[in-house]
Amino acid sequence: MDSEAAMIALVDVNNFYVSCQRVFEPNLIGKPVVVLSNNDGCVISRSAEAKAVGVKMGAPWHQLRDFAEQEGIIARSSNYALYADMSHRVMTILSRFSPNQEIYSIDECFLSFDGLPQDHTELGQEIRSTVLQWTGLPVCVGIAPTKTLAKLANHIAKKQARFNSVCEWQKLSPSQQDAQMQALAASEVWGIGRRISERMAQEGIHTIADLRTANADQIRQRYSIVVQRTVHELRGIPSIELEESTPDKQQILCSRSFGQAIYTEQELGEAISIYIARAAEKLRKQGSVAGSLAVFIRSNPFRPKDPQYSQHILVPLTQASDDTLLLTRAALWVLKRIYRTGFAYAKAGVMLCDLQPRTAVQGHLFLQTADPIKRAALNKVMDDINRQWGRGSIRVASAGFNHGWKMRQNKVSPYWTTRWDDLPKTR
Amino acid sequence: MSLHLHPPIPAALEPQLLLLPLMGVSVSAGFPSPAEDWAEERVDLNLRYVQHAEATFYFTVSGDSMVSPIAERSIPDGATLIVDRALSAKHDDIVVAVIDSDFTVKRLYCRNKRLALVAENLAYPPIVMGDEQELSIWGVVTAWIVRPR
């Protein structure tokens, strides 16, 4: 295929979490709406109306409460079961439009338009209207010869109404392209973080146009090869490939802050058992085993007057495993060694490390414990039951039952698409 | 996060921690199944009732506005609706619409430039759309499920 024909689209859902809520709560349309992070801590998604009244990304909700009341801002707790389902729908729809797809995040996806004969702007519009009709979610599309430019075109499609949500970079004249690049700060470029852009500003690189015309070799010397690639990409030279399959995770982390402080080893053990169960489920889903695991616990550093304690330990396992029961035992063994009485614990977590494919695991000549086939079958049954009847339907007893420490999610909406009892009602 | 590294957990302390050998696992190879060549996919409700999986959502009916004397048009309270957003609504379709920010299930009337949402239950008057009014169709009902017990 002609390399000049390389063309990449970046499709992303506008204000994804808020937009998901609005599909099932039409009364939220046209109003300032925010979605809050775990524990109802910070703002993690804002509707256009919430942005317009000045709500900042990451704003702590407890500081915002009075202002929200005054402005009529509506808040929802994050509903990840809903977002994951809606994301899956969008990504599946997008996969129909191109044989090459890189799912970049829960609400963003690169598609290769290489060799697709259609007018690319028209194709972008078809993608936009299909996703909107099928799921109710609004998306923007940026189309360009490189991923970095596709990101930029997407940004322009989102901010400038005249593009009607789809911006094809190649349809802009060179002078229009230049004007767009001069109007945007270098920090708006994909992959240019705050620290790099601050340093660039000191060296006279302020806008995207500045960055594009910078000396690429010097950029490589002063910053990194990664930033040099970005400069090439801004010039339309593809330097970052489409990654069609996301590589398996190298570690799996599961950690949460508690809704209220907990004090006992037993309650910490319950939380850790639940996190291990989640992490082990993910582990099995990607067909890996963990060679080591870490457990950490800590008190609340934001309450400096309280006595503080924080500890974590990583232990290698004698043999890599994906067995929830075995991993739970190991994690509780670690907890016993790091737990100290007299502290108000605010957060705990587990990390599964040294992941390797299950098929690569060496047999062990001298170890003989429970029947491995039975254990694998048991874990599979556990996964199947939890998938069908809801997470945590079946679990190890150390996970406990009361969970007074569970996340605060006071404003969580029903799980409209993943639970029978939560289906939306129609009269 | 930096982590302390501890020595491996000694086997004698926690024998259960040890994973089991994968070696020596044999797969029994008996007779091939005489039915194997005849196996077919089991019938699947999804294949029959869900045309566009990514655009299909389920709703629960609340109330009696679609209860009709004509049995095959009647949708009782508590029924599960299968709603397809990929279809464009046309005259006489049963649709989920948004009226005053609430979901409602009704039959769509769309003739001679007149637009209305009609309840099957005659006790409910049709909702007629004025010229200025915009009708928001959420999706088209393709089937419903009623459980007798």
Coordinates of C-alpha atoms in Angstrom, one line a residue:
Chain A
M1 CA 0.0 0.0 0.0
D2 CA 1.2 3.5 -0.8
S3 CA 2.7 5.0 2.3
E4 CA 1.3 8.4 1.4
A5 CA -2.1 7.0 1.9
A6 CA -1.5 6.5 5.6
M7 CA -4.5 8.1 7.4
I8 CA -5.5 7.7 11.0
A9 CA -8.7 8.7 12.8
L10 CA -9.0 9.4 16.5
V11 CA -12.6 9.0 17.7
D12 CA -13.5 9.9 21.3
V13 CA -16.6 10.4 23.3
N14 CA -17.3 13.9 24.5
N15 CA -17.5 14.1 28.3
F16 CA -17.8 10.3 28.4
Y17 CA -19.0 9.7 31.9
V18 CA -21.5 12.5 32.0
S19 CA -22.7 11.5 28.5
C20 CA -23.3 7.9 29.7
Q21 CA -25.4 9.2 32.6
R22 CA -27.5 11.3 30.2
V23 CA -28.4 8.4 28.0
F24 CA -30.5 7.0 30.9
E25 CA -31.3 10.3 32.6
P26 CA -32.7 12.6 29.9
N27 CA -33.4 15.2 32.7
L28 CA -29.7 15.8 32.9
I29 CA -29.5 17.0 29.3
G30 CA -28.8 20.8 29.1
K31 CA -27.9 21.0 32.8
P32 CA -24.5 21.4 34.5
V33 CA -23.6 17.8 35.5
V34 CA -20.4 16.4 37.1
V35 CA -19.3 12.8 37.8
L36 CA -17.2 12.2 40.9
S37 CA -14.3 9.9 41.5
N38 CA -14.2 6.9 43.9
N39 CA -15.5 7.9 47.3
D40 CA -17.2 10.9 45.8
G41 CA -13.8 12.8 46.1
C42 CA -13.2 14.9 43.0
V43 CA -14.8 15.9 39.7
I44 CA -13.6 13.6 37.0
S45 CA -16.1 14.4 34.2
R46 CA -18.0 17.6 33.4
S47 CA -20.8 18.5 31.1
A48 CA -20.3 21.6 28.8
E49 CA -22.6 23.5 31.1
A50 CA -20.6 22.6 34.2
K51 CA -17.4 23.7 32.4
A52 CA -19.2 27.0 31.4
V53 CA -19.9 27.9 35.0
G54 CA -16.2 27.3 35.8
V55 CA -16.1 23.9 37.5
K56 CA -12.5 22.7 37.2
M57 CA -11.4 19.2 36.4
G58 CA -10.2 17.5 39.6
A59 CA -12.0 19.9 41.9
P60 CA -12.7 18.4 45.3
W61 CA -16.4 17.9 45.7
H62 CA -16.5 19.0 49.4
Q63 CA -15.1 22.4 48.4
L64 CA -17.6 22.7 45.6
R65 CA -20.8 21.8 47.4
D66 CA -22.1 25.3 48.2
F67 CA -21.2 26.6 44.8
A68 CA -22.9 23.6 43.2
E69 CA -26.1 24.2 45.2
Q70 CA -26.1 27.8 44.1
E71 CA -25.5 27.0 40.4
G72 CA -27.8 23.9 40.3
I73 CA -24.9 21.6 39.5
I74 CA -26.0 17.9 39.6
A75 CA -23.4 15.3 40.8
R76 CA -23.3 11.6 40.2
S77 CA -21.0 9.0 41.7
S78 CA -18.9 7.1 39.1
N79 CA -20.8 4.1 37.8
Y80 CA -18.0 2.1 36.2
A81 CA -20.2 -0.9 35.3
L82 CA -22.2 1.4 33.1
Y83 CA -19.2 3.1 31.6
A84 CA -17.5 -0.2 30.8
D85 CA -20.5 -1.5 29.0
M86 CA -21.1 1.7 27.0
S87 CA -17.4 1.8 26.1
H88 CA -17.6 -1.8 24.9
R89 CA -20.6 -0.9 22.7
V90 CA -18.8 2.1 21.2
M91 CA -15.6 0.2 20.5
T92 CA -17.5 -2.7 18.8
I93 CA -19.4 -0.2 16.6
L94 CA -16.1 1.5 15.7
S95 CA -14.5 -1.8 14.7
R96 CA -17.0 -2.1 11.9
F97 CA -15.6 1.0 10.2
S98 CA -12.0 -0.1 10.0
P99 CA -10.1 -3.4 10.1
N100 CA -7.3 -1.8 12.2
Q101 CA -8.3 -0.4 15.6
E102 CA -6.3 0.6 18.6
I103 CA -8.4 1.1 21.7
Y104 CA -6.4 3.8 23.5
S105 CA -8.6 4.3 26.6
I106 CA -12.1 3.8 27.9
D107 CA -13.4 6.5 25.6
E108 CA -10.8 6.9 22.9
C109 CA -9.9 4.8 19.9
F110 CA -7.5 5.1 16.9
L111 CA -8.8 3.7 13.6
S112 CA -6.6 3.3 10.5
F113 CA -8.4 4.8 7.4
D114 CA -5.6 3.5 5.1
G115 CA -6.9 2.4 1.8
L116 CA -10.5 3.1 2.6
P117 CA -11.8 4.6 -0.6
Q118 CA -14.5 6.8 0.9
D119 CA -14.2 10.5 1.4
H120 CA -12.7 10.6 4.9
T121 CA -14.7 13.5 6.3
E122 CA -17.9 11.7 5.1
L123 CA -16.7 8.5 6.8
G124 CA -16.1 10.5 10.0
Q125 CA -19.6 11.9 9.9
E126 CA -21.0 8.4 9.4
I127 CA -19.1 7.2 12.4
R128 CA -20.3 10.1 14.5
S129 CA -24.0 9.7 13.5
T130 CA -23.9 5.9 13.9
V131 CA -22.4 6.0 17.4
L132 CA -24.9 8.7 18.4
Q133 CA -27.9 6.8 17.1
W134 CA -26.9 3.4 18.4
T135 CA -25.7 4.4 21.8
G136 CA -26.8 8.0 22.4
L137 CA -23.2 9.1 22.9
P138 CA -21.7 12.1 21.1
V139 CA -18.3 11.6 19.6
C140 CA -15.7 13.8 17.8
V141 CA -13.4 12.6 15.1
G142 CA -10.0 13.9 14.1
I143 CA -8.4 12.6 10.9
A144 CA -4.8 13.1 9.9
P145 CA -1.7 11.2 8.5
T146 CA -0.2 10.7 12.0
K147 CA -1.6 9.9 15.5
T148 CA -0.3 13.1 16.9
L149 CA -2.0 15.2 14.2
A150 CA -5.2 13.1 14.5
K151 CA -5.3 14.0 18.2
L152 CA -4.8 17.6 17.3
A153 CA -7.6 17.5 14.7
N154 CA -9.9 15.9 17.2
H155 CA -9.2 18.7 19.7
I156 CA -10.0 21.2 17.0
A157 CA -13.2 19.3 16.0
K158 CA -14.3 19.5 19.6
K159 CA -13.6 23.2 20.2
Q160 CA -14.7 24.7 16.9
A161 CA -18.3 24.3 16.1
R162 CA -17.9 24.9 12.3
F163 CA -16.3 21.5 11.9
N164 CA -19.5 19.8 13.1
S165 CA -17.5 17.4 15.3
V166 CA -15.3 16.0 12.4
C167 CA -12.0 17.6 11.4
E168 CA -9.9 16.3 8.6
W169 CA -6.5 17.9 8.9
Q170 CA -5.6 17.4 5.2
K171 CA -8.6 19.4 4.2
L172 CA -7.3 22.5 5.9
S173 CA -5.1 24.7 3.7
P174 CA -1.4 25.0 4.8
S175 CA -2.1 28.5 6.0
Q176 CA -5.2 27.3 8.0
Q177 CA -3.1 24.5 9.5
D178 CA -0.5 27.0 10.5
A179 CA -3.0 29.4 12.0
Q180 CA -4.5 26.5 14.1
M181 CA -1.0 25.5 15.3
Q182 CA -0.1 29.1 16.2
A183 CA -3.3 29.5 18.2
L184 CA -2.7 26.5 20.4
A185 CA -0.1 26.1 23.2
A186 CA 2.5 23.4 22.9
S187 CA 1.1 21.7 26.0
E188 CA -2.0 20.8 23.9
V189 CA 0.1 18.3 21.9
W190 CA -0.4 14.7 22.7
G191 CA 2.5 13.4 24.8
I192 CA 3.8 16.9 25.9
G193 CA 3.3 17.0 29.6
R194 CA 3.3 20.0 31.9
R195 CA 6.9 19.7 32.9
I196 CA 8.2 19.4 29.4
S197 CA 6.0 22.3 28.2
E198 CA 7.2 24.5 31.0
R199 CA 10.8 23.8 30.0
M200 CA 10.0 24.4 26.4
A201 CA 8.4 27.8 27.2
Q202 CA 11.7 28.9 28.8
E203 CA 13.4 27.9 25.6
G204 CA 11.1 29.9 23.4
I205 CA 8.8 27.1 22.3
H206 CA 5.3 28.3 23.2
T207 CA 2.9 27.2 20.5
I208 CA 2.4 24.0 18.5
A209 CA 3.8 25.9 15.5
D210 CA 7.0 26.6 17.4
L211 CA 7.4 23.0 18.3
R212 CA 6.8 21.8 14.7
T213 CA 9.5 24.1 13.3
A214 CA 12.0 23.4 16.1
N215 CA 15.2 21.7 15.1
A216 CA 14.4 18.0 15.5
D217 CA 17.9 16.9 16.3
Q218 CA 18.3 19.5 19.0
I219 CA 14.9 18.4 20.4
R220 CA 16.2 14.9 20.6
Q221 CA 19.4 16.0 22.4
R222 CA 17.6 18.4 24.8
Y223 CA 14.5 16.3 25.6
S224 CA 14.2 12.8 24.3
I225 CA 13.7 10.6 21.3
V226 CA 10.0 10.5 22.2
V227 CA 9.7 14.3 21.9
Q228 CA 11.6 14.2 18.6
R229 CA 9.1 11.7 17.3
T230 CA 6.3 14.0 18.3
V231 CA 7.9 16.8 16.2
H232 CA 8.1 14.5 13.2
E233 CA 4.5 13.5 13.7
L234 CA 3.5 17.2 13.7
R235 CA 5.1 17.5 10.3
G236 CA 3.0 14.6 9.0
I237 CA 5.7 11.9 9.2
P238 CA 4.2 8.8 10.9
S239 CA 6.5 7.9 13.8
I240 CA 4.2 6.3 16.3
E241 CA 2.6 3.1 15.2
L242 CA -0.9 1.9 15.6
E243 CA -0.9 -0.8 18.3
E244 CA -3.7 -3.1 17.5
S245 CA -3.6 -5.3 20.5
T246 CA -2.9 -3.8 23.9
P247 CA -0.1 -5.7 25.5
D248 CA -1.0 -7.7 28.6
K249 CA -0.5 -5.9 31.8
Q250 CA 2.8 -6.5 33.6
Q251 CA 1.3 -5.9 37.0
I252 CA -2.3 -5.7 38.3
L253 CA -3.0 -3.2 41.0
C254 CA -6.2 -3.0 43.1
S255 CA -6.4 -0.4 45.8
R256 CA -9.1 1.8 47.3
S257 CA -9.6 4.4 50.0
F258 CA -12.1 3.3 52.6
G259 CA -15.4 5.2 53.2
Q260 CA -14.5 5.4 56.8
A261 CA -11.3 4.6 58.8
I262 CA -10.9 1.0 59.9
Y263 CA -8.8 -0.2 62.8
T264 CA -8.8 -4.0 62.9
E265 CA -6.7 -6.6 61.1
Q266 CA -9.9 -8.5 60.3
E267 CA -11.5 -5.6 58.5
L268 CA -8.3 -4.9 56.6
G269 CA -8.2 -8.6 55.7
E270 CA -11.7 -8.4 54.3
A271 CA -10.8 -5.5 52.1
I272 CA -7.6 -7.2 50.9
S273 CA -9.4 -10.4 50.2
I274 CA -11.8 -8.6 48.0
Y275 CA -9.0 -6.8 46.2
I276 CA -7.2 -10.0 45.6
A277 CA -10.3 -11.6 44.2
R278 CA -10.7 -8.7 41.8
A279 CA -7.0 -8.8 40.8
A280 CA -6.9 -12.6 40.4
E281 CA -10.0 -12.5 38.2
K282 CA -8.3 -10.0 35.9
L283 CA -5.2 -12.2 36.0
R284 CA -7.1 -15.2 34.8
K285 CA -8.9 -13.2 32.2
Q286 CA -5.6 -12.3 30.5
G287 CA -4.3 -15.9 31.0
S288 CA -1.4 -15.0 33.3
V289 CA 0.0 -16.1 36.6
A290 CA 1.6 -13.9 39.2
G291 CA 5.1 -14.6 40.5
S292 CA 5.0 -12.3 43.4
L293 CA 2.5 -10.1 45.2
A294 CA 2.6 -6.9 47.3
V295 CA 0.2 -5.7 50.0
F296 CA 0.1 -2.2 51.4
I297 CA -1.8 -0.4 54.1
R298 CA -1.7 3.2 55.3
S299 CA -3.3 5.7 57.6
N300 CA -4.7 9.0 56.3
P301 CA -1.8 11.4 55.6
F302 CA -4.3 14.2 55.2
R303 CA -5.0 14.0 59.0
P304 CA -1.5 14.9 60.2
K305 CA -2.6 15.1 63.8
D306 CA -3.4 11.4 63.8
P307 CA -0.5 8.9 64.3
Q308 CA 0.7 7.9 60.9
Y309 CA 1.7 4.5 59.6
S310 CA 2.3 3.2 56.1
Q311 CA 3.8 -0.2 55.2
H312 CA 4.1 -2.4 52.2
I313 CA 5.9 -5.7 51.4
L314 CA 6.5 -7.6 48.2
V315 CA 6.8 -11.4 48.5
P316 CA 7.8 -13.8 45.8
L317 CA 5.6 -16.8 45.6
T318 CA 7.3 -20.2 45.6
Q319 CA 5.5 -20.9 42.4
A320 CA 3.6 -18.5 40.2
S321 CA -0.2 -18.8 40.5
D322 CA -3.5 -17.5 39.4
D323 CA -5.5 -19.2 42.2
T324 CA -7.6 -16.8 44.3
L325 CA -7.4 -19.0 47.3
L326 CA -3.7 -19.3 47.3
L327 CA -3.1 -15.6 46.5
T328 CA -5.6 -14.7 49.3
R329 CA -3.7 -16.8 51.8
A330 CA -0.4 -15.2 50.7
A331 CA -1.8 -11.7 51.0
L332 CA -3.3 -12.3 54.5
W333 CA 0.1 -13.8 55.5
V334 CA 1.8 -10.5 54.4
L335 CA -0.9 -8.4 56.2
K336 CA -0.2 -10.3 59.4
R337 CA 3.4 -9.2 59.1
I338 CA 2.7 -5.5 58.4
Y339 CA -0.3 -4.8 60.5
R340 CA 0.1 -2.7 63.6
T341 CA -2.6 -1.8 66.1
G342 CA -3.5 1.7 67.1
F343 CA -3.8 3.3 63.7
A344 CA -6.8 4.5 61.7
Y345 CA -6.3 2.9 58.3
A346 CA -7.6 4.8 55.4
K347 CA -6.4 2.8 52.4
A348 CA -5.2 -0.6 51.4
G349 CA -4.2 -2.3 48.2
V350 CA -2.7 -5.3 46.6
M351 CA -0.5 -5.6 43.6
L352 CA 0.2 -8.8 41.6
C353 CA 3.6 -8.6 40.0
D354 CA 6.0 -10.7 37.8
L355 CA 3.2 -11.7 35.6
Q356 CA 3.9 -14.4 33.0
P357 CA 1.7 -16.4 30.6
R358 CA 0.2 -19.4 32.4
T359 CA 1.5 -21.7 29.7
A360 CA 5.1 -20.7 30.4
V361 CA 4.9 -21.9 34.0
Q362 CA 7.5 -24.5 34.9
G363 CA 6.3 -27.6 36.6
H364 CA 7.5 -28.2 40.1
L365 CA 8.9 -31.6 40.9
F366 CA 8.8 -31.6 44.7
L367 CA 5.7 -29.6 45.6
Q368 CA 2.6 -31.5 46.1
T369 CA -0.5 -29.9 47.5
A370 CA -4.1 -29.7 46.3
D371 CA -5.1 -31.0 42.9
P372 CA -4.2 -28.3 40.4
I373 CA -6.9 -29.3 38.0
K374 CA -9.5 -29.2 40.7
R375 CA -8.2 -25.8 41.8
A376 CA -8.3 -24.4 38.2
A377 CA -11.9 -25.7 37.9
L378 CA -12.9 -24.1 41.2
N379 CA -11.6 -20.7 40.1
K380 CA -13.3 -21.0 36.8
V381 CA -16.6 -21.8 38.5
M382 CA -16.1 -18.9 40.8
D383 CA -15.5 -16.6 37.8
D384 CA -18.5 -18.0 36.0
I385 CA -20.8 -17.5 39.0
N386 CA -19.6 -14.0 39.6
R387 CA -20.0 -13.1 36.0
Q388 CA -23.5 -14.3 35.9
W389 CA -24.8 -13.3 39.3
G390 CA -22.8 -10.2 40.0
R391 CA -19.4 -9.5 41.4
G392 CA -18.8 -11.0 44.8
S393 CA -21.7 -13.5 44.7
I394 CA -19.3 -16.2 45.6
R395 CA -16.1 -15.4 47.5
V396 CA -13.6 -16.6 50.1
A397 CA -14.9 -16.3 53.6
S398 CA -12.1 -14.0 54.6
A399 CA -13.8 -11.3 52.4
G400 CA -16.4 -10.9 55.2
F401 CA -19.9 -9.7 55.0
N402 CA -20.5 -6.3 56.6
H403 CA -18.0 -4.0 55.0
G404 CA -18.7 -0.8 56.9
W405 CA -15.5 0.5 55.3
K406 CA -16.8 0.3 51.8
M407 CA -16.5 3.2 49.4
R408 CA -18.8 6.1 49.9
Q409 CA -20.9 6.4 46.7
N410 CA -23.9 8.4 47.8
K411 CA -25.0 9.5 44.4
V412 CA -24.5 6.4 42.3
S413 CA -27.1 5.7 39.6
P414 CA -28.6 2.3 38.8
Y415 CA -26.6 -0.2 36.8
W416 CA -29.0 0.3 33.9
T417 CA -27.3 -2.0 31.4
T418 CA -25.7 -4.7 33.6
R419 CA -28.3 -5.7 36.2
W420 CA -31.8 -6.9 35.6
D421 CA -33.2 -5.2 38.7
D422 CA -31.7 -1.9 37.6
L423 CA -33.2 -1.7 34.1
P424 CA -34.6 1.7 33.3
K425 CA -38.3 2.0 33.8
T426 CA -40.7 3.2 31.1
R427 CA -44.3 4.1 31.6
Chain B
M1 CA 5.9 2.8 44.8
S2 CA 9.1 1.3 46.0
L3 CA 8.7 -2.1 47.6
H4 CA 10.7 -4.1 50.1
L5 CA 11.7 -7.5 48.9
H6 CA 11.2 -10.3 51.4
P7 CA 12.6 -13.8 51.0
P8 CA 10.3 -16.4 49.6
I9 CA 7.8 -17.7 52.0
P10 CA 9.2 -20.9 53.4
A11 CA 7.3 -23.9 52.3
A12 CA 7.1 -25.4 55.7
L13 CA 5.3 -22.5 57.1
E14 CA 2.6 -22.3 54.5
P15 CA 2.4 -25.4 52.5
Q16 CA -0.9 -24.3 50.9
L17 CA 0.9 -21.4 49.3
L18 CA 2.7 -23.6 46.9
L19 CA 1.3 -23.9 43.4
L20 CA 0.8 -27.4 42.1
P21 CA 2.9 -29.1 39.5
L22 CA 1.4 -28.8 36.0
M23 CA 3.5 -31.7 34.9
G24 CA 2.1 -35.2 34.7
V25 CA -1.4 -33.9 33.8
S26 CA -2.8 -36.4 31.4
V27 CA -5.7 -35.9 29.1
S28 CA -7.7 -39.0 28.7
A29 CA -8.1 -40.0 25.1
G30 CA -11.0 -42.4 24.7
F31 CA -13.4 -43.0 22.0
P32 CA -14.3 -40.1 19.7
S33 CA -17.9 -39.0 20.3
P34 CA -20.1 -40.4 17.6
A35 CA -22.3 -37.3 17.9
E36 CA -19.4 -34.8 17.3
D37 CA -20.0 -34.3 13.6
W38 CA -23.7 -33.7 14.2
A39 CA -23.3 -31.1 16.9
E40 CA -25.0 -27.7 16.3
E41 CA -25.1 -24.5 18.1
R42 CA -27.8 -24.4 20.7
V43 CA -30.6 -22.0 19.9
D44 CA -29.9 -18.6 21.4
L45 CA -32.6 -16.0 22.1
N46 CA -30.0 -13.3 21.3
L47 CA -29.6 -14.5 17.8
R48 CA -33.4 -14.4 17.2
Y49 CA -34.4 -11.3 19.1
V50 CA -31.3 -9.0 19.0
Q51 CA -30.4 -7.6 15.6
H52 CA -27.9 -5.0 16.7
A53 CA -26.3 -6.1 19.9
E54 CA -24.4 -2.8 20.5
A55 CA -27.6 -0.8 20.0
T56 CA -29.9 -3.0 22.1
F57 CA -31.0 -2.1 25.6
Y58 CA -33.6 -3.5 28.0
F59 CA -36.3 -1.6 29.9
T60 CA -38.8 -2.7 32.5
V61 CA -42.4 -1.6 31.8
S62 CA -44.1 0.2 34.7
G63 CA -47.9 0.8 34.6
D64 CA -50.8 -0.3 32.4
S65 CA -50.8 2.2 29.6
M66 CA -50.0 -0.5 27.0
V67 CA -52.4 -3.1 28.3
S68 CA -54.8 -3.9 25.4
P69 CA -57.8 -6.0 24.9
I70 CA -56.0 -7.3 21.8
A71 CA -53.8 -10.0 23.3
E72 CA -50.8 -9.7 20.9
R73 CA -50.6 -6.0 21.3
S74 CA -50.8 -6.0 25.0
I75 CA -47.7 -5.2 27.1
P76 CA -48.4 -5.7 30.8
D77 CA -46.8 -4.0 33.8
G78 CA -43.4 -5.6 34.6
A79 CA -42.7 -6.8 31.1
T80 CA -39.1 -6.6 29.8
L81 CA -38.8 -4.6 26.6
I82 CA -36.1 -5.2 24.0
V83 CA -35.3 -1.8 22.5
D84 CA -33.1 -1.3 19.4
R85 CA -31.7 2.2 18.9
A86 CA -30.3 1.3 15.4
L87 CA -33.7 1.2 13.8
S88 CA -35.5 4.4 12.7
A89 CA -39.1 4.5 14.0
K90 CA -41.9 4.4 11.5
H91 CA -45.7 4.6 11.7
D92 CA -47.2 1.9 14.0
D93 CA -43.9 1.0 15.7
I94 CA -43.9 0.6 19.4
V95 CA -41.3 3.0 20.7
V96 CA -39.6 4.2 23.8
A97 CA -39.9 8.0 23.7
V98 CA -38.7 10.8 26.0
I99 CA -41.6 13.1 27.1
D100 CA -40.8 15.8 29.7
S101 CA -37.5 13.9 30.5
D102 CA -39.4 10.7 31.4
F103 CA -39.3 7.5 29.4
T104 CA -42.6 6.4 28.0
V105 CA -43.5 3.3 25.9
K106 CA -46.3 4.0 23.3
R107 CA -47.3 3.2 19.7
L108 CA -46.1 5.8 17.2
Y109 CA -48.7 7.4 15.0
C110 CA -47.2 9.2 12.1
R111 CA -49.6 9.9 9.2
N112 CA -50.6 13.0 7.2
K113 CA -48.0 15.1 9.0
R114 CA -49.7 14.3 12.3
L115 CA -47.5 12.9 15.0
A116 CA -48.8 11.2 18.2
L117 CA -47.9 8.7 20.8
V118 CA -50.8 6.3 21.4
A119 CA -51.4 4.2 24.4
E120 CA -52.9 0.7 23.8
N121 CA -55.1 1.2 26.9
L122 CA -58.1 3.3 25.8
A123 CA -58.2 4.9 29.3
Y124 CA -55.1 7.0 28.3
P125 CA -55.6 9.8 25.7
P126 CA -53.0 9.9 22.9
I127 CA -50.2 12.4 23.3
V128 CA -50.4 14.6 20.2
M129 CA -47.3 16.5 19.2
G130 CA -47.8 20.2 18.3
D131 CA -46.0 21.9 15.4
E132 CA -43.3 23.3 17.7
Q133 CA -42.9 20.3 19.8
E134 CA -40.0 18.0 19.2
L135 CA -40.5 14.3 19.7
S136 CA -37.5 12.5 21.0
I137 CA -37.6 8.8 20.2
W138 CA -35.1 6.8 22.3
G139 CA -35.5 3.5 20.5
V140 CA -37.8 1.0 18.8
V141 CA -39.3 -1.9 20.7
T142 CA -38.6 -5.1 18.8
A143 CA -39.9 -7.6 21.3
W144 CA -41.1 -7.9 24.9
I145 CA -40.8 -10.7 27.4
V146 CA -43.6 -11.6 29.8
R147 CA -43.1 -14.2 32.5
P148 CA -46.2 -16.1 33.6
R149 CA -44.6 -17.0 37.0

